[in-house]
């Protein structure tokens, strides 16, 4: 059927995956306002999440308000941007590359016994570790942004870059309507920023482990476990607190979609999962880098 994906996307606002044939859905809802049906579908979804203990009443109200703010759809060709956004979770492989490159930053000095030389030099305990951390940040930035922009550019060159101004709600048919009022172009920039901050976060954790471990191979194994193990943890049925803690791990965040309704209540305010992920992992990048700096400075060369 021509434009089947578009028909399915519209039909989901009316039947919310009840299993009814698309044609029957249109016949049963003839004359019913699409955007009103979409808002009702969003409220039904948040009510179900509230019953399951995934969101609180305040968080459900937050998402309902965001759904109500979504403007009318504009339609058009968008295959290139769909492909780019659907492949963003593969950025976790880039994180692994960054971990491998960062693991020897401090641990390599311990293994080669060069720490006894460098730490005894005039600037060995201040400028040297700072230079290493700056180099690691630059390395992580260039690797993540370079690879991501390269493969994204290839996809857009092949499939076309048209549709960047279309709403992200057109990404796919879903039982939960996308509540982020952004375009495909804005969605790409947000996911690019999210992946970049996550890369800096896991890089900083790797730096800290490198300052603690005596062998870079142990650092690589630990970093890989941190990235891989959470992918096998199911979020469903974990309870509100554990669910929200697991949702902040890099492996889970890389599965982020604009159809996600996870939120965090902090100090009477509600933050979307995207905002919380950026804040928490941005802070982790700074704190773990500082911890790695401190550990290397205090390292005793005679141990």
PDB file of C-alpha atoms in Angstrom:
ATOM      1  CA  UNK A   1       0.000   0.000   0.000  1.00  0.00           C
ATOM      2  CA  UNK A   2       1.483   3.407  -0.953  1.00  0.00           C
ATOM      3  CA  UNK A   3       2.304   5.569   2.093  1.00  0.00           C
ATOM      4  CA  UNK A   4       1.408   2.717   4.451  1.00  0.00           C
ATOM      5  CA  UNK A   5       3.770   4.091   7.105  1.00  0.00           C
ATOM      6  CA  UNK A   6       1.880   7.392   7.081  1.00  0.00           C
ATOM      7  CA  UNK A   7      -1.515   5.673   7.320  1.00  0.00           C
ATOM      8  CA  UNK A   8      -0.275   3.534  10.213  1.00  0.00           C
ATOM      9  CA  UNK A   9       1.079   6.581  12.021  1.00  0.00           C
ATOM     10  CA  UNK A  10      -2.277   8.372  11.769  1.00  0.00           C
ATOM     11  CA  UNK A  11      -4.273   5.246  12.653  1.00  0.00           C
ATOM     12  CA  UNK A  12      -2.289   4.671  15.846  1.00  0.00           C
ATOM     13  CA  UNK A  13      -3.640   7.918  17.290  1.00  0.00           C
ATOM     14  CA  UNK A  14      -7.144   6.470  17.020  1.00  0.00           C
ATOM     15  CA  UNK A  15      -6.807   2.810  17.901  1.00  0.00           C
ATOM     16  CA  UNK A  16      -3.560   2.829  20.002  1.00  0.00           C
ATOM     17  CA  UNK A  17      -2.441  -0.623  18.820  1.00  0.00           C
ATOM     18  CA  UNK A  18      -5.760  -2.302  19.571  1.00  0.00           C
ATOM     19  CA  UNK A  19      -5.145  -4.558  16.590  1.00  0.00           C
ATOM     20  CA  UNK A  20      -7.868  -3.138  14.349  1.00  0.00           C
ATOM     21  CA  UNK A  21      -7.195  -2.998  10.618  1.00  0.00           C
ATOM     22  CA  UNK A  22      -6.118   0.442   9.426  1.00  0.00           C
ATOM     23  CA  UNK A  23      -9.067   0.822   7.049  1.00  0.00           C
ATOM     24  CA  UNK A  24     -11.514  -0.128   9.803  1.00  0.00           C
ATOM     25  CA  UNK A  25      -9.891   2.405  12.142  1.00  0.00           C
ATOM     26  CA  UNK A  26     -10.453   5.208   9.639  1.00  0.00           C
ATOM     27  CA  UNK A  27     -14.051   4.131   9.052  1.00  0.00           C
ATOM     28  CA  UNK A  28     -14.861   3.971  12.771  1.00  0.00           C
ATOM     29  CA  UNK A  29     -13.306   7.373  13.479  1.00  0.00           C
ATOM     30  CA  UNK A  30     -14.550   9.263  10.440  1.00  0.00           C
ATOM     31  CA  UNK A  31     -14.898  12.939  11.351  1.00  0.00           C
ATOM     32  CA  UNK A  32     -13.050  12.621  14.663  1.00  0.00           C
ATOM     33  CA  UNK A  33     -10.323  15.223  15.193  1.00  0.00           C
ATOM     34  CA  UNK A  34      -6.871  13.670  14.804  1.00  0.00           C
ATOM     35  CA  UNK A  35      -5.046  15.944  17.245  1.00  0.00           C
ATOM     36  CA  UNK A  36      -7.689  15.489  19.922  1.00  0.00           C
ATOM     37  CA  UNK A  37      -7.394  11.714  19.482  1.00  0.00           C
ATOM     38  CA  UNK A  38      -3.621  12.034  19.713  1.00  0.00           C
ATOM     39  CA  UNK A  39      -3.839  13.931  23.003  1.00  0.00           C
ATOM     40  CA  UNK A  40      -6.265  11.354  24.391  1.00  0.00           C
ATOM     41  CA  UNK A  41      -3.901   8.547  23.359  1.00  0.00           C
ATOM     42  CA  UNK A  42      -1.077  10.313  25.198  1.00  0.00           C
ATOM     43  CA  UNK A  43      -3.188  10.674  28.351  1.00  0.00           C
ATOM     44  CA  UNK A  44      -4.168   7.004  28.206  1.00  0.00           C
ATOM     45  CA  UNK A  45      -0.506   6.024  27.879  1.00  0.00           C
ATOM     46  CA  UNK A  46       0.668   8.174  30.805  1.00  0.00           C
ATOM     47  CA  UNK A  47      -2.212   6.849  32.931  1.00  0.00           C
ATOM     48  CA  UNK A  48      -1.019   3.304  32.206  1.00  0.00           C
ATOM     49  CA  UNK A  49       2.567   4.232  33.113  1.00  0.00           C
ATOM     50  CA  UNK A  50       1.322   5.791  36.350  1.00  0.00           C
ATOM     51  CA  UNK A  51      -0.522   2.589  37.247  1.00  0.00           C
ATOM     52  CA  UNK A  52       2.669   0.605  36.579  1.00  0.00           C
ATOM     53  CA  UNK A  53       4.668   2.896  38.881  1.00  0.00           C
ATOM     54  CA  UNK A  54       6.918   4.199  36.110  1.00  0.00           C
ATOM     55  CA  UNK A  55       5.840   7.844  36.465  1.00  0.00           C
ATOM     56  CA  UNK A  56       4.208   9.861  39.232  1.00  0.00           C
ATOM     57  CA  UNK A  57       1.026  11.901  38.853  1.00  0.00           C
ATOM     58  CA  UNK A  58       3.106  15.089  38.469  1.00  0.00           C
ATOM     59  CA  UNK A  59       5.267  13.497  35.788  1.00  0.00           C
ATOM     60  CA  UNK A  60       2.194  12.220  33.937  1.00  0.00           C
ATOM     61  CA  UNK A  61       0.738  15.741  33.974  1.00  0.00           C
ATOM     62  CA  UNK A  62       4.079  17.060  32.679  1.00  0.00           C
ATOM     63  CA  UNK A  63       4.010  14.739  29.666  1.00  0.00           C
ATOM     64  CA  UNK A  64       0.335  15.471  28.982  1.00  0.00           C
ATOM     65  CA  UNK A  65       1.138  19.191  28.894  1.00  0.00           C
ATOM     66  CA  UNK A  66       4.015  18.576  26.501  1.00  0.00           C
ATOM     67  CA  UNK A  67       1.792  16.489  24.255  1.00  0.00           C
ATOM     68  CA  UNK A  68      -0.776  19.282  24.182  1.00  0.00           C
ATOM     69  CA  UNK A  69       1.913  21.719  22.984  1.00  0.00           C
ATOM     70  CA  UNK A  70       2.760  19.676  19.870  1.00  0.00           C
ATOM     71  CA  UNK A  71       1.830  21.639  16.768  1.00  0.00           C
ATOM     72  CA  UNK A  72       0.054  20.395  13.657  1.00  0.00           C
ATOM     73  CA  UNK A  73       2.115  18.040  11.516  1.00  0.00           C
ATOM     74  CA  UNK A  74       3.770  18.952   8.256  1.00  0.00           C
ATOM     75  CA  UNK A  75       4.391  16.024   5.938  1.00  0.00           C
ATOM     76  CA  UNK A  76       7.075  15.272   3.383  1.00  0.00           C
ATOM     77  CA  UNK A  77      10.062  13.116   2.455  1.00  0.00           C
ATOM     78  CA  UNK A  78      12.285  12.325   5.442  1.00  0.00           C
ATOM     79  CA  UNK A  79      13.903   8.908   4.835  1.00  0.00           C
ATOM     80  CA  UNK A  80      17.445  10.167   5.329  1.00  0.00           C
ATOM     81  CA  UNK A  81      16.741  11.669   8.745  1.00  0.00           C
ATOM     82  CA  UNK A  82      14.704   8.632   9.801  1.00  0.00           C
ATOM     83  CA  UNK A  83      17.669   6.383   9.023  1.00  0.00           C
ATOM     84  CA  UNK A  84      20.099   8.652  10.888  1.00  0.00           C
ATOM     85  CA  UNK A  85      17.958   8.855  14.043  1.00  0.00           C
ATOM     86  CA  UNK A  86      17.197   5.135  14.050  1.00  0.00           C
ATOM     87  CA  UNK A  87      20.922   4.337  13.947  1.00  0.00           C
ATOM     88  CA  UNK A  88      22.071   6.721  16.692  1.00  0.00           C
ATOM     89  CA  UNK A  89      22.078   3.937  19.368  1.00  0.00           C
ATOM     90  CA  UNK A  90      25.060   2.379  17.560  1.00  0.00           C
ATOM     91  CA  UNK A  91      27.072   5.224  19.066  1.00  0.00           C
ATOM     92  CA  UNK A  92      27.804   2.847  21.944  1.00  0.00           C
ATOM     93  CA  UNK A  93      30.405   1.222  19.658  1.00  0.00           C
ATOM     94  CA  UNK A  94      32.163   4.582  19.405  1.00  0.00           C
ATOM     95  CA  UNK A  95      32.198   4.729  23.200  1.00  0.00           C
ATOM     96  CA  UNK A  96      34.033   1.404  23.234  1.00  0.00           C
ATOM     97  CA  UNK A  97      36.669   2.842  20.901  1.00  0.00           C
ATOM     98  CA  UNK A  98      37.067   5.815  23.231  1.00  0.00           C
ATOM     99  CA  UNK A  99      37.441   3.479  26.224  1.00  0.00           C
ATOM    100  CA  UNK A 100      40.213   1.538  24.492  1.00  0.00           C
ATOM    101  CA  UNK A 101      42.070   4.737  23.628  1.00  0.00           C
ATOM    102  CA  UNK A 102      41.663   6.244  27.096  1.00  0.00           C
ATOM    103  CA  UNK A 103      42.453   3.193  29.238  1.00  0.00           C
ATOM    104  CA  UNK A 104      46.297   3.531  29.083  1.00  0.00           C
ATOM    105  CA  UNK A 105      46.361   7.268  29.916  1.00  0.00           C
ATOM    106  CA  UNK A 106      47.386   6.668  33.545  1.00  0.00           C
ATOM    107  CA  UNK A 107      47.511   2.872  33.834  1.00  0.00           C
ATOM    108  CA  UNK A 108      50.000   2.716  30.966  1.00  0.00           C
ATOM    109  CA  UNK A 109      52.445   4.782  32.997  1.00  0.00           C
ATOM    110  CA  UNK A 110      52.094   2.413  35.959  1.00  0.00           C
ATOM    111  CA  UNK A 111      52.586  -0.646  33.769  1.00  0.00           C
ATOM    112  CA  UNK A 112      55.688   0.728  32.034  1.00  0.00           C
ATOM    113  CA  UNK A 113      57.094   2.047  35.339  1.00  0.00           C
ATOM    114  CA  UNK A 114      57.363   5.507  33.811  1.00  0.00           C
ATOM    115  CA  UNK A 115      55.306   6.935  36.667  1.00  0.00           C
ATOM    116  CA  UNK A 116      58.431   7.011  38.849  1.00  0.00           C
ATOM    117  CA  UNK A 117      60.073   9.248  36.239  1.00  0.00           C
ATOM    118  CA  UNK A 118      57.192  11.548  35.312  1.00  0.00           C
ATOM    119  CA  UNK A 119      55.852  12.147  38.821  1.00  0.00           C
ATOM    120  CA  UNK A 120      59.299  13.203  40.040  1.00  0.00           C
ATOM    121  CA  UNK A 121      59.618  15.886  37.365  1.00  0.00           C
ATOM    122  CA  UNK A 122      58.915  19.554  38.095  1.00  0.00           C
ATOM    123  CA  UNK A 123      55.422  19.548  36.604  1.00  0.00           C
ATOM    124  CA  UNK A 124      54.770  15.839  36.980  1.00  0.00           C
ATOM    125  CA  UNK A 125      52.078  16.204  39.629  1.00  0.00           C
ATOM    126  CA  UNK A 126      50.118  19.139  38.192  1.00  0.00           C
ATOM    127  CA  UNK A 127      50.586  20.000  34.531  1.00  0.00           C
ATOM    128  CA  UNK A 128      51.190  16.437  33.371  1.00  0.00           C
ATOM    129  CA  UNK A 129      47.906  14.925  34.645  1.00  0.00           C
ATOM    130  CA  UNK A 130      46.012  18.017  33.472  1.00  0.00           C
ATOM    131  CA  UNK A 131      47.557  17.707  30.008  1.00  0.00           C
ATOM    132  CA  UNK A 132      46.587  14.043  29.901  1.00  0.00           C
ATOM    133  CA  UNK A 133      42.978  14.843  30.824  1.00  0.00           C
ATOM    134  CA  UNK A 134      42.733  17.627  28.240  1.00  0.00           C
ATOM    135  CA  UNK A 135      44.155  15.278  25.610  1.00  0.00           C
ATOM    136  CA  UNK A 136      41.610  12.605  26.581  1.00  0.00           C
ATOM    137  CA  UNK A 137      38.725  15.084  26.266  1.00  0.00           C
ATOM    138  CA  UNK A 138      39.969  16.196  22.848  1.00  0.00           C
ATOM    139  CA  UNK A 139      40.429  12.594  21.752  1.00  0.00           C
ATOM    140  CA  UNK A 140      36.911  11.601  22.853  1.00  0.00           C
ATOM    141  CA  UNK A 141      35.424  14.688  21.193  1.00  0.00           C
ATOM    142  CA  UNK A 142      37.161  14.146  17.872  1.00  0.00           C
ATOM    143  CA  UNK A 143      36.422  10.414  17.753  1.00  0.00           C
ATOM    144  CA  UNK A 144      32.732  10.661  18.644  1.00  0.00           C
ATOM    145  CA  UNK A 145      31.858  13.762  16.643  1.00  0.00           C
ATOM    146  CA  UNK A 146      34.059  12.779  13.720  1.00  0.00           C
ATOM    147  CA  UNK A 147      32.676   9.260  13.292  1.00  0.00           C
ATOM    148  CA  UNK A 148      29.053  10.227  13.990  1.00  0.00           C
ATOM    149  CA  UNK A 149      29.046  13.178  11.605  1.00  0.00           C
ATOM    150  CA  UNK A 150      30.834  11.105   8.958  1.00  0.00           C
ATOM    151  CA  UNK A 151      28.344   8.227   8.842  1.00  0.00           C
ATOM    152  CA  UNK A 152      25.400  10.610   9.221  1.00  0.00           C
ATOM    153  CA  UNK A 153      26.675  12.638   6.294  1.00  0.00           C
ATOM    154  CA  UNK A 154      27.055   9.517   4.153  1.00  0.00           C
ATOM    155  CA  UNK A 155      23.461   8.455   4.905  1.00  0.00           C
ATOM    156  CA  UNK A 156      22.066  11.918   4.163  1.00  0.00           C
ATOM    157  CA  UNK A 157      24.121  12.128   0.981  1.00  0.00           C
ATOM    158  CA  UNK A 158      22.718   8.787  -0.181  1.00  0.00           C
ATOM    159  CA  UNK A 159      19.074   9.127   0.962  1.00  0.00           C
ATOM    160  CA  UNK A 160      18.779  12.906   0.850  1.00  0.00           C
ATOM    161  CA  UNK A 161      18.707  15.570   3.549  1.00  0.00           C
ATOM    162  CA  UNK A 162      15.159  16.724   2.833  1.00  0.00           C
ATOM    163  CA  UNK A 163      12.726  16.758   5.732  1.00  0.00           C
ATOM    164  CA  UNK A 164      14.944  18.245   8.434  1.00  0.00           C
ATOM    165  CA  UNK A 165      12.174  20.774   9.191  1.00  0.00           C
ATOM    166  CA  UNK A 166       9.438  18.117   9.611  1.00  0.00           C
ATOM    167  CA  UNK A 167       8.205  17.156  13.106  1.00  0.00           C
ATOM    168  CA  UNK A 168       9.871  14.197  14.814  1.00  0.00           C
ATOM    169  CA  UNK A 169       6.391  12.755  15.458  1.00  0.00           C
ATOM    170  CA  UNK A 170       6.612  11.349  11.910  1.00  0.00           C
ATOM    171  CA  UNK A 171       9.577   9.137  12.824  1.00  0.00           C
ATOM    172  CA  UNK A 172       7.430   6.027  13.211  1.00  0.00           C
ATOM    173  CA  UNK A 173       4.060   4.712  14.344  1.00  0.00           C
ATOM    174  CA  UNK A 174       4.056   4.133  18.088  1.00  0.00           C
ATOM    175  CA  UNK A 175       1.636   3.316  20.883  1.00  0.00           C
ATOM    176  CA  UNK A 176       2.988   6.432  22.623  1.00  0.00           C
ATOM    177  CA  UNK A 177       2.930   9.707  20.657  1.00  0.00           C
ATOM    178  CA  UNK A 178       6.227  11.593  20.622  1.00  0.00           C
ATOM    179  CA  UNK A 179       5.882  14.417  23.127  1.00  0.00           C
ATOM    180  CA  UNK A 180       8.958  16.420  22.082  1.00  0.00           C
ATOM    181  CA  UNK A 181       7.964  19.405  19.952  1.00  0.00           C
ATOM    182  CA  UNK A 182      11.082  19.328  17.755  1.00  0.00           C
ATOM    183  CA  UNK A 183      11.915  18.807  14.096  1.00  0.00           C
ATOM    184  CA  UNK A 184      14.061  16.022  12.636  1.00  0.00           C
ATOM    185  CA  UNK A 185      17.003  18.408  12.395  1.00  0.00           C
ATOM    186  CA  UNK A 186      16.627  19.504  16.014  1.00  0.00           C
ATOM    187  CA  UNK A 187      16.155  15.898  17.114  1.00  0.00           C
ATOM    188  CA  UNK A 188      19.439  14.955  15.440  1.00  0.00           C
ATOM    189  CA  UNK A 189      21.283  17.780  17.205  1.00  0.00           C
ATOM    190  CA  UNK A 190      19.789  16.748  20.561  1.00  0.00           C
ATOM    191  CA  UNK A 191      20.781  13.106  20.078  1.00  0.00           C
ATOM    192  CA  UNK A 192      24.225  14.172  18.877  1.00  0.00           C
ATOM    193  CA  UNK A 193      24.649  16.251  22.041  1.00  0.00           C
ATOM    194  CA  UNK A 194      23.337  13.413  24.208  1.00  0.00           C
ATOM    195  CA  UNK A 195      25.718  10.884  22.678  1.00  0.00           C
ATOM    196  CA  UNK A 196      28.610  13.326  23.000  1.00  0.00           C
ATOM    197  CA  UNK A 197      27.961  13.973  26.704  1.00  0.00           C
ATOM    198  CA  UNK A 198      27.618  10.229  27.320  1.00  0.00           C
ATOM    199  CA  UNK A 199      30.918   9.620  25.538  1.00  0.00           C
ATOM    200  CA  UNK A 200      32.615  12.203  27.744  1.00  0.00           C
ATOM    201  CA  UNK A 201      31.041  10.584  30.797  1.00  0.00           C
ATOM    202  CA  UNK A 202      32.233   7.044  30.041  1.00  0.00           C
ATOM    203  CA  UNK A 203      35.611   8.478  28.992  1.00  0.00           C
ATOM    204  CA  UNK A 204      35.925  10.194  32.385  1.00  0.00           C
ATOM    205  CA  UNK A 205      34.983   6.999  34.229  1.00  0.00           C
ATOM    206  CA  UNK A 206      37.643   5.178  32.197  1.00  0.00           C
ATOM    207  CA  UNK A 207      40.172   7.878  33.107  1.00  0.00           C
ATOM    208  CA  UNK A 208      39.387   7.434  36.781  1.00  0.00           C
ATOM    209  CA  UNK A 209      39.740   3.642  36.542  1.00  0.00           C
ATOM    210  CA  UNK A 210      43.000   4.160  34.652  1.00  0.00           C
ATOM    211  CA  UNK A 211      44.319   6.166  37.607  1.00  0.00           C
ATOM    212  CA  UNK A 212      43.341   3.360  40.006  1.00  0.00           C
ATOM    213  CA  UNK A 213      44.170   0.165  38.104  1.00  0.00           C
ATOM    214  CA  UNK A 214      47.751  -0.874  37.416  1.00  0.00           C
ATOM    215  CA  UNK A 215      47.010  -2.416  34.035  1.00  0.00           C
ATOM    216  CA  UNK A 216      45.162  -0.834  31.065  1.00  0.00           C
ATOM    217  CA  UNK A 217      43.669  -4.190  30.056  1.00  0.00           C
ATOM    218  CA  UNK A 218      41.800  -4.378  33.340  1.00  0.00           C
ATOM    219  CA  UNK A 219      40.476  -0.875  32.687  1.00  0.00           C
ATOM    220  CA  UNK A 220      39.212  -1.892  29.242  1.00  0.00           C
ATOM    221  CA  UNK A 221      37.446  -4.972  30.611  1.00  0.00           C
ATOM    222  CA  UNK A 222      35.782  -2.975  33.395  1.00  0.00           C
ATOM    223  CA  UNK A 223      34.692  -0.225  30.989  1.00  0.00           C
ATOM    224  CA  UNK A 224      33.259  -2.749  28.521  1.00  0.00           C
ATOM    225  CA  UNK A 225      31.333  -4.461  31.317  1.00  0.00           C
ATOM    226  CA  UNK A 226      29.926  -1.090  32.366  1.00  0.00           C
ATOM    227  CA  UNK A 227      28.707  -0.539  28.817  1.00  0.00           C
ATOM    228  CA  UNK A 228      27.511  -4.044  27.981  1.00  0.00           C
ATOM    229  CA  UNK A 229      25.991  -5.513  31.161  1.00  0.00           C
ATOM    230  CA  UNK A 230      23.210  -2.886  31.510  1.00  0.00           C
ATOM    231  CA  UNK A 231      21.918  -3.781  28.040  1.00  0.00           C
ATOM    232  CA  UNK A 232      20.746  -7.117  29.470  1.00  0.00           C
ATOM    233  CA  UNK A 233      18.904  -5.530  32.403  1.00  0.00           C
ATOM    234  CA  UNK A 234      15.165  -5.167  31.904  1.00  0.00           C
ATOM    235  CA  UNK A 235      13.618  -1.903  33.056  1.00  0.00           C
ATOM    236  CA  UNK A 236      10.090  -3.268  33.311  1.00  0.00           C
ATOM    237  CA  UNK A 237       9.014  -4.324  36.796  1.00  0.00           C
ATOM    238  CA  UNK A 238      12.065  -2.817  38.536  1.00  0.00           C
ATOM    239  CA  UNK A 239      10.154  -0.301  40.644  1.00  0.00           C
ATOM    240  CA  UNK A 240      10.260   3.484  40.357  1.00  0.00           C
ATOM    241  CA  UNK A 241      13.666   4.114  41.984  1.00  0.00           C
ATOM    242  CA  UNK A 242      15.659   1.298  40.349  1.00  0.00           C
ATOM    243  CA  UNK A 243      13.968   1.970  36.995  1.00  0.00           C
ATOM    244  CA  UNK A 244      15.102   5.597  37.062  1.00  0.00           C
ATOM    245  CA  UNK A 245      18.631   4.722  38.228  1.00  0.00           C
ATOM    246  CA  UNK A 246      19.110   2.179  35.437  1.00  0.00           C
ATOM    247  CA  UNK A 247      17.750   4.692  32.926  1.00  0.00           C
ATOM    248  CA  UNK A 248      20.755   6.941  33.641  1.00  0.00           C
ATOM    249  CA  UNK A 249      23.323   4.325  32.556  1.00  0.00           C
ATOM    250  CA  UNK A 250      24.985   4.963  29.163  1.00  0.00           C
ATOM    251  CA  UNK A 251      23.785   1.700  27.599  1.00  0.00           C
ATOM    252  CA  UNK A 252      20.157   2.510  28.441  1.00  0.00           C
ATOM    253  CA  UNK A 253      20.447   6.156  27.455  1.00  0.00           C
ATOM    254  CA  UNK A 254      21.745   5.206  24.005  1.00  0.00           C
ATOM    255  CA  UNK A 255      18.366   3.538  23.463  1.00  0.00           C
ATOM    256  CA  UNK A 256      16.698   6.907  24.051  1.00  0.00           C
ATOM    257  CA  UNK A 257      13.840   7.780  21.722  1.00  0.00           C
ATOM    258  CA  UNK A 258      11.562  10.790  21.502  1.00  0.00           C
ATOM    259  CA  UNK A 259       8.714   8.441  22.430  1.00  0.00           C
ATOM    260  CA  UNK A 260      10.202   7.902  25.913  1.00  0.00           C
ATOM    261  CA  UNK A 261       8.092   9.094  28.853  1.00  0.00           C
ATOM    262  CA  UNK A 262      10.645   8.671  31.645  1.00  0.00           C
ATOM    263  CA  UNK A 263      10.894  11.796  33.821  1.00  0.00           C
ATOM    264  CA  UNK A 264      12.621  12.856  37.040  1.00  0.00           C
ATOM    265  CA  UNK A 265      11.083  14.938  39.824  1.00  0.00           C
ATOM    266  CA  UNK A 266      13.713  17.146  41.479  1.00  0.00           C
ATOM    267  CA  UNK A 267      12.954  19.914  43.961  1.00  0.00           C
ATOM    268  CA  UNK A 268       9.355  20.248  42.900  1.00  0.00           C
ATOM    269  CA  UNK A 269      10.289  20.416  39.213  1.00  0.00           C
ATOM    270  CA  UNK A 270       9.951  17.719  36.574  1.00  0.00           C
ATOM    271  CA  UNK A 271      12.808  17.032  34.154  1.00  0.00           C
ATOM    272  CA  UNK A 272      12.497  14.991  30.989  1.00  0.00           C
ATOM    273  CA  UNK A 273      14.784  11.982  30.708  1.00  0.00           C
ATOM    274  CA  UNK A 274      16.771  13.856  28.053  1.00  0.00           C
ATOM    275  CA  UNK A 275      17.456  16.800  30.378  1.00  0.00           C
ATOM    276  CA  UNK A 276      18.283  14.527  33.320  1.00  0.00           C
ATOM    277  CA  UNK A 277      20.646  12.418  31.204  1.00  0.00           C
ATOM    278  CA  UNK A 278      22.541  15.491  30.028  1.00  0.00           C
ATOM    279  CA  UNK A 279      22.843  16.966  33.524  1.00  0.00           C
ATOM    280  CA  UNK A 280      23.854  13.758  35.322  1.00  0.00           C
ATOM    281  CA  UNK A 281      26.344  12.549  32.730  1.00  0.00           C
ATOM    282  CA  UNK A 282      27.761  16.034  32.175  1.00  0.00           C
ATOM    283  CA  UNK A 283      28.426  16.274  35.904  1.00  0.00           C
ATOM    284  CA  UNK A 284      29.890  12.747  35.905  1.00  0.00           C
ATOM    285  CA  UNK A 285      32.298  13.709  33.109  1.00  0.00           C
ATOM    286  CA  UNK A 286      33.658  16.590  35.184  1.00  0.00           C
ATOM    287  CA  UNK A 287      33.715  14.787  38.542  1.00  0.00           C
ATOM    288  CA  UNK A 288      35.367  11.567  37.344  1.00  0.00           C
ATOM    289  CA  UNK A 289      37.955  13.549  35.365  1.00  0.00           C
ATOM    290  CA  UNK A 290      38.766  15.498  38.520  1.00  0.00           C
ATOM    291  CA  UNK A 291      38.927  12.247  40.510  1.00  0.00           C
ATOM    292  CA  UNK A 292      41.358  10.750  37.989  1.00  0.00           C
ATOM    293  CA  UNK A 293      43.483  13.889  38.182  1.00  0.00           C
ATOM    294  CA  UNK A 294      43.592  13.679  41.972  1.00  0.00           C
ATOM    295  CA  UNK A 295      44.363   9.951  42.064  1.00  0.00           C
ATOM    296  CA  UNK A 296      47.304  10.295  39.683  1.00  0.00           C
ATOM    297  CA  UNK A 297      48.705  13.274  41.606  1.00  0.00           C
ATOM    298  CA  UNK A 298      48.580  11.335  44.886  1.00  0.00           C
ATOM    299  CA  UNK A 299      50.049   8.171  43.395  1.00  0.00           C
ATOM    300  CA  UNK A 300      53.084   6.957  45.328  1.00  0.00           C
ATOM    301  CA  UNK A 301      55.802   5.854  42.916  1.00  0.00           C
ATOM    302  CA  UNK A 302      57.335   3.446  45.420  1.00  0.00           C
ATOM    303  CA  UNK A 303      54.164   1.327  45.560  1.00  0.00           C
TER     304      UNK A 303
END
